[in-house]
Short mmCIF file of C-alpha atoms in Angstrom, two decimals:
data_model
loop_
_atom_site.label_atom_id
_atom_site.label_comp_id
_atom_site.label_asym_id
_atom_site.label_seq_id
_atom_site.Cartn_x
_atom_site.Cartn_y
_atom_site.Cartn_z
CA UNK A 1 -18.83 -65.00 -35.11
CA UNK A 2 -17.35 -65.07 -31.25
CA UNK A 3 -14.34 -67.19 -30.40
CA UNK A 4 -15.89 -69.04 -28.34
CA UNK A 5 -19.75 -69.75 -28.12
CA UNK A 6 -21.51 -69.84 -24.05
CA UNK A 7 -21.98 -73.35 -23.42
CA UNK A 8 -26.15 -72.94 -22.98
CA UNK A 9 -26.13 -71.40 -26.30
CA UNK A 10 -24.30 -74.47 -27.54
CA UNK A 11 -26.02 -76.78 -26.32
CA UNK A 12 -29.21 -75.20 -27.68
CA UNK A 13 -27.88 -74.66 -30.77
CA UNK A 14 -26.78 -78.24 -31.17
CA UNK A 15 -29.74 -79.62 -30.61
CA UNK A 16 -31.84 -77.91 -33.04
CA UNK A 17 -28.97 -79.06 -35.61
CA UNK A 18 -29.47 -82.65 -34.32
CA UNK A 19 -33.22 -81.96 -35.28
CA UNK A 20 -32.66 -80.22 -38.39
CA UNK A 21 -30.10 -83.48 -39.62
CA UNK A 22 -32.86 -85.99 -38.32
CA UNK A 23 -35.65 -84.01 -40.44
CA UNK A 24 -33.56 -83.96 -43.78
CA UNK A 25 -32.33 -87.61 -43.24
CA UNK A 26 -36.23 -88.82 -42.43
CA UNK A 27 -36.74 -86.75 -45.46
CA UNK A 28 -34.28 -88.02 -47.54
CA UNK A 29 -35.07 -91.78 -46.97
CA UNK A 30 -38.84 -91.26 -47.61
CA UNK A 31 -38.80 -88.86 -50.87
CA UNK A 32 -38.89 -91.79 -53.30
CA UNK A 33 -41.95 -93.57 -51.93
CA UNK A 34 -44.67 -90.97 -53.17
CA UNK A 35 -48.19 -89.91 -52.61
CA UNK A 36 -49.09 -86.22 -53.20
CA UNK A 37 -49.66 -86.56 -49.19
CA UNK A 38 -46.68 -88.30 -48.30
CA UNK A 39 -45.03 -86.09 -50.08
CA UNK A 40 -46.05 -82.83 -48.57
CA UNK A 41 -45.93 -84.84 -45.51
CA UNK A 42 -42.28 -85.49 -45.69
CA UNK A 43 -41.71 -81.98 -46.87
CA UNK A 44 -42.96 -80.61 -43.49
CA UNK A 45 -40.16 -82.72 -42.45
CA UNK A 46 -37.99 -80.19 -44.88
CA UNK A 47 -39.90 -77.22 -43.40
CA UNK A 48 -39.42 -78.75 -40.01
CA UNK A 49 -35.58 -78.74 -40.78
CA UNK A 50 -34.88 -75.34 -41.93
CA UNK A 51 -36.94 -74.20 -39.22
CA UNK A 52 -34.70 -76.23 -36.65
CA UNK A 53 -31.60 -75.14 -38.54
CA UNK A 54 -32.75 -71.23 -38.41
CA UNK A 55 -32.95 -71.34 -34.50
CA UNK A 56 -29.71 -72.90 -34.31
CA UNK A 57 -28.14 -69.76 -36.10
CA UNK A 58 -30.42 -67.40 -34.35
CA UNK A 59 -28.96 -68.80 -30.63
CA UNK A 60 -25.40 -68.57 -32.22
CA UNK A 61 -25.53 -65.06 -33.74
CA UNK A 62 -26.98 -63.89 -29.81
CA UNK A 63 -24.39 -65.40 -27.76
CA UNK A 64 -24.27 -62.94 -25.23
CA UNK A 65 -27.89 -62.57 -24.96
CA UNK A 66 -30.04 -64.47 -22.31
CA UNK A 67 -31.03 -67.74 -23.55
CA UNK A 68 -34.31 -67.12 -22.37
CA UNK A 69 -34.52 -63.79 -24.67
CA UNK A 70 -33.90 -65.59 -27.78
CA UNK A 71 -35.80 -68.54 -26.85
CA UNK A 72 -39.08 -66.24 -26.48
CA UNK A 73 -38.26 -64.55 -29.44
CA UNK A 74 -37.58 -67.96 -31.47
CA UNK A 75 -41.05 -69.04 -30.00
CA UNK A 76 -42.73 -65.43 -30.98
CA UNK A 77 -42.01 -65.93 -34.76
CA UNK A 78 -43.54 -70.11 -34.30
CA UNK A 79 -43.30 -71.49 -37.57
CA UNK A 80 -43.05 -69.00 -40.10
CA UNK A 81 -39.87 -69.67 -42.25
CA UNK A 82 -39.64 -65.91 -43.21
CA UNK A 83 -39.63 -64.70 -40.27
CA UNK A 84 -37.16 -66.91 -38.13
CA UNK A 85 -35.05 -66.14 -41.47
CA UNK A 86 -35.03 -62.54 -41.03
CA UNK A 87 -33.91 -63.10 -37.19
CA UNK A 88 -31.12 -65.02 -38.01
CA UNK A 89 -27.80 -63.39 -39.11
CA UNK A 90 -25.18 -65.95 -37.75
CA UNK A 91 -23.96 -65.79 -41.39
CA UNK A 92 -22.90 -62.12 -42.85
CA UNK A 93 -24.29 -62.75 -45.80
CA UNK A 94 -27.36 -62.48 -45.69
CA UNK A 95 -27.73 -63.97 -48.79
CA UNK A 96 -28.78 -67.40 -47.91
CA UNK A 97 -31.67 -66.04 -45.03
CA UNK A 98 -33.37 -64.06 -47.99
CA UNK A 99 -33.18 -67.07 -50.09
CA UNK A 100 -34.38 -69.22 -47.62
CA UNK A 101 -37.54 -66.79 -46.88
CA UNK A 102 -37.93 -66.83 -50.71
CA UNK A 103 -38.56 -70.61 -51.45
CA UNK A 104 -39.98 -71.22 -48.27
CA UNK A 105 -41.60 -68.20 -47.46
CA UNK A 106 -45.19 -69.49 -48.76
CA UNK A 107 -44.93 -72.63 -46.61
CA UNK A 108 -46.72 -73.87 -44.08
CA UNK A 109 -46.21 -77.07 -41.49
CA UNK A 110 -49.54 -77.31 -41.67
CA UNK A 111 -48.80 -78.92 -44.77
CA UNK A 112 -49.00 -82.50 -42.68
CA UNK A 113 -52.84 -82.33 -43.06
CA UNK A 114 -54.36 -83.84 -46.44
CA UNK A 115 -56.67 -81.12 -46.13
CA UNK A 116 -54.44 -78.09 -45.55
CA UNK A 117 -52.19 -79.46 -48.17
CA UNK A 118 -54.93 -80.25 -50.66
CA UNK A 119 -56.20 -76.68 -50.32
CA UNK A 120 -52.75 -74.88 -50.40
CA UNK A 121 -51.89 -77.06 -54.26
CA UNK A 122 -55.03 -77.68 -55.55
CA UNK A 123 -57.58 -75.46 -53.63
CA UNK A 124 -61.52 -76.91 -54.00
CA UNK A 125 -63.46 -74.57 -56.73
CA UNK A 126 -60.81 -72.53 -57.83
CA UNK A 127 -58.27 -72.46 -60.92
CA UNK A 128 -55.19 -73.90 -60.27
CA UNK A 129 -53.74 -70.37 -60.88
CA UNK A 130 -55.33 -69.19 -57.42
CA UNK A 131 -53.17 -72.22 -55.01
CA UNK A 132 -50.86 -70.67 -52.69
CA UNK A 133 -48.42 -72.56 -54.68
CA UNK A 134 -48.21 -75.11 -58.11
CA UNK A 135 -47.60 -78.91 -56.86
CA UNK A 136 -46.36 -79.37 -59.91
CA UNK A 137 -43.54 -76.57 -59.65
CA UNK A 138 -42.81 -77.61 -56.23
CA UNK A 139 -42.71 -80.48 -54.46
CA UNK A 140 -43.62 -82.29 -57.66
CA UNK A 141 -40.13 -81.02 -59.30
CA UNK A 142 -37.20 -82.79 -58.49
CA UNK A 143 -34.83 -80.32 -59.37
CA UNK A 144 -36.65 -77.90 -56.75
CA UNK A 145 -36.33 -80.51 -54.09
CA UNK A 146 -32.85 -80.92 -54.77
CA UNK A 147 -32.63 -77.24 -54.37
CA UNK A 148 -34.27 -77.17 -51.52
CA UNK A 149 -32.39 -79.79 -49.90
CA UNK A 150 -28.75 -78.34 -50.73
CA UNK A 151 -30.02 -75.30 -49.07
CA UNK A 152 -30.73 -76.81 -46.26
CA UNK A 153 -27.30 -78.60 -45.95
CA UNK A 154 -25.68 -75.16 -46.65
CA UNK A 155 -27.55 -73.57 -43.28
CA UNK A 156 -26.27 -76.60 -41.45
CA UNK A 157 -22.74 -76.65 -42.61
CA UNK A 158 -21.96 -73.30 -41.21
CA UNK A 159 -22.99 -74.65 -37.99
CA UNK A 160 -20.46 -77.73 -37.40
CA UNK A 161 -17.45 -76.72 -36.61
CA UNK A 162 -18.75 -73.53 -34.18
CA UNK A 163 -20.67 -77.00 -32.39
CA UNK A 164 -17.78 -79.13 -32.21
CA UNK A 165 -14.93 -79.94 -30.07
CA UNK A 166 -14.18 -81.31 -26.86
CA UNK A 167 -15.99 -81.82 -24.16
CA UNK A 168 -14.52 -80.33 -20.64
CA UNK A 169 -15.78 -82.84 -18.61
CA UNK A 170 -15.14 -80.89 -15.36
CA UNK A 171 -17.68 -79.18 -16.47
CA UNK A 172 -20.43 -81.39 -17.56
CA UNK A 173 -22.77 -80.92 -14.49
CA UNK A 174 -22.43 -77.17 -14.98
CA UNK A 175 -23.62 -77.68 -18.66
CA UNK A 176 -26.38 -79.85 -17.15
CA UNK A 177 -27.38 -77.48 -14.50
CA UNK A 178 -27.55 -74.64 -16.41
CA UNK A 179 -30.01 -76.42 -18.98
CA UNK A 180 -31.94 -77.54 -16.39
CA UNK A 181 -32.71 -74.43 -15.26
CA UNK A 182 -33.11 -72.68 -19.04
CA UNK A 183 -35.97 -75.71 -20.01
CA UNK A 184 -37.37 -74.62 -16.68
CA UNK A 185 -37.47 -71.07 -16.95
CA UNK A 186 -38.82 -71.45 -20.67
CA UNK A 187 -41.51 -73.80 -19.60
CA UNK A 188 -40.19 -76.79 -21.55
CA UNK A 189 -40.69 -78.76 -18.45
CA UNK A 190 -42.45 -78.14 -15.43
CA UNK A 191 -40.79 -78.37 -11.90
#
């Protein structure tokens, strides 16, 4: 890990944390008030998370890299868990990336739709066997959740104190500048 991170990469970086904390706290407040589609509902919000928290490690293990690079390669793997996994390597051990991929691997956000989520658990005119994954094993399992969950708070943990410290406010219109023109150049915003 560099000394110091670039502040653009920062910034970035921080706010995909700020995302992935918002996800797992919407998460956590809603897990207890179940449907079978409010609850794959508010696991997208899971999915959602580690997806956040995976870009956050994949702009802080690239510091030197152009924002922009990392941004189109964030946006090239879209949301597929296993693969922003296997870009990320702000951690040496790879250890937690695999085991993210793993669990999550099979996921989809799509997973927000009763009928993509109906079809992935319990898929119309096949054995339960054939869904892309047992509700029942899953997101039906509380000891999976929980699982799932302290994963996710072990990708974000990493990522606090890297993210934290003062602010030079000299700088602050700098920091705002440069973002301005990064959300620009991505096409976050238009001019």
């Amino acid at each position: 890990m560099p000394e110091t991170i670039p502040s653009l990469h920062a910034q970035i970086a921080s706010a995909y944390i700020q995302d992935a904390n918002d996800f797992l706290s919407r998460f956590e407040a809603l897990k207890e008030d179940y449907s079978k589609t409010k609850r794959m509902k508010s696991f997208v919000d899971l999915l959602m998370g580690f997806e956040c928290a995976l870009k956050a490690h994949i702009f802080l293990s690239e510091p030197y890299i152009a924002a922009e690079l990392t941004y189109k390669k964030i946006k090239s793997a879209s949301h597929n868990i296993s693969a922003l996994a296997g870009l990320a390597c702000f951690i040496s051990d790879k250890g937690i990336y695999e085991k993210t991929a793993h669990l999550l691997g099979n996921f989809s956000v799509f997973l927000r739709y009763s009928l993509d989520g109906y079809e992935s658990f319990f898929p119309s005119g096949l054995a339960q066997e054939e869904a892309i994954a047992s509700f029942s094993a899953t997101l039906a399992n509380t000891n999976w959740l929980n699982e799932v969950v302290a994963l996710l708070k072990e990708l974000i943990e990493p990522t606090i104190e890297p993210l934290s410290g003062p602010i030079d406010m000299e700088k602050v219109m700098e920091y705002e500048t440069e973002m301005r023109n990064f959300v620009l150049a991505v096409g976050i915003v238009k001019a």
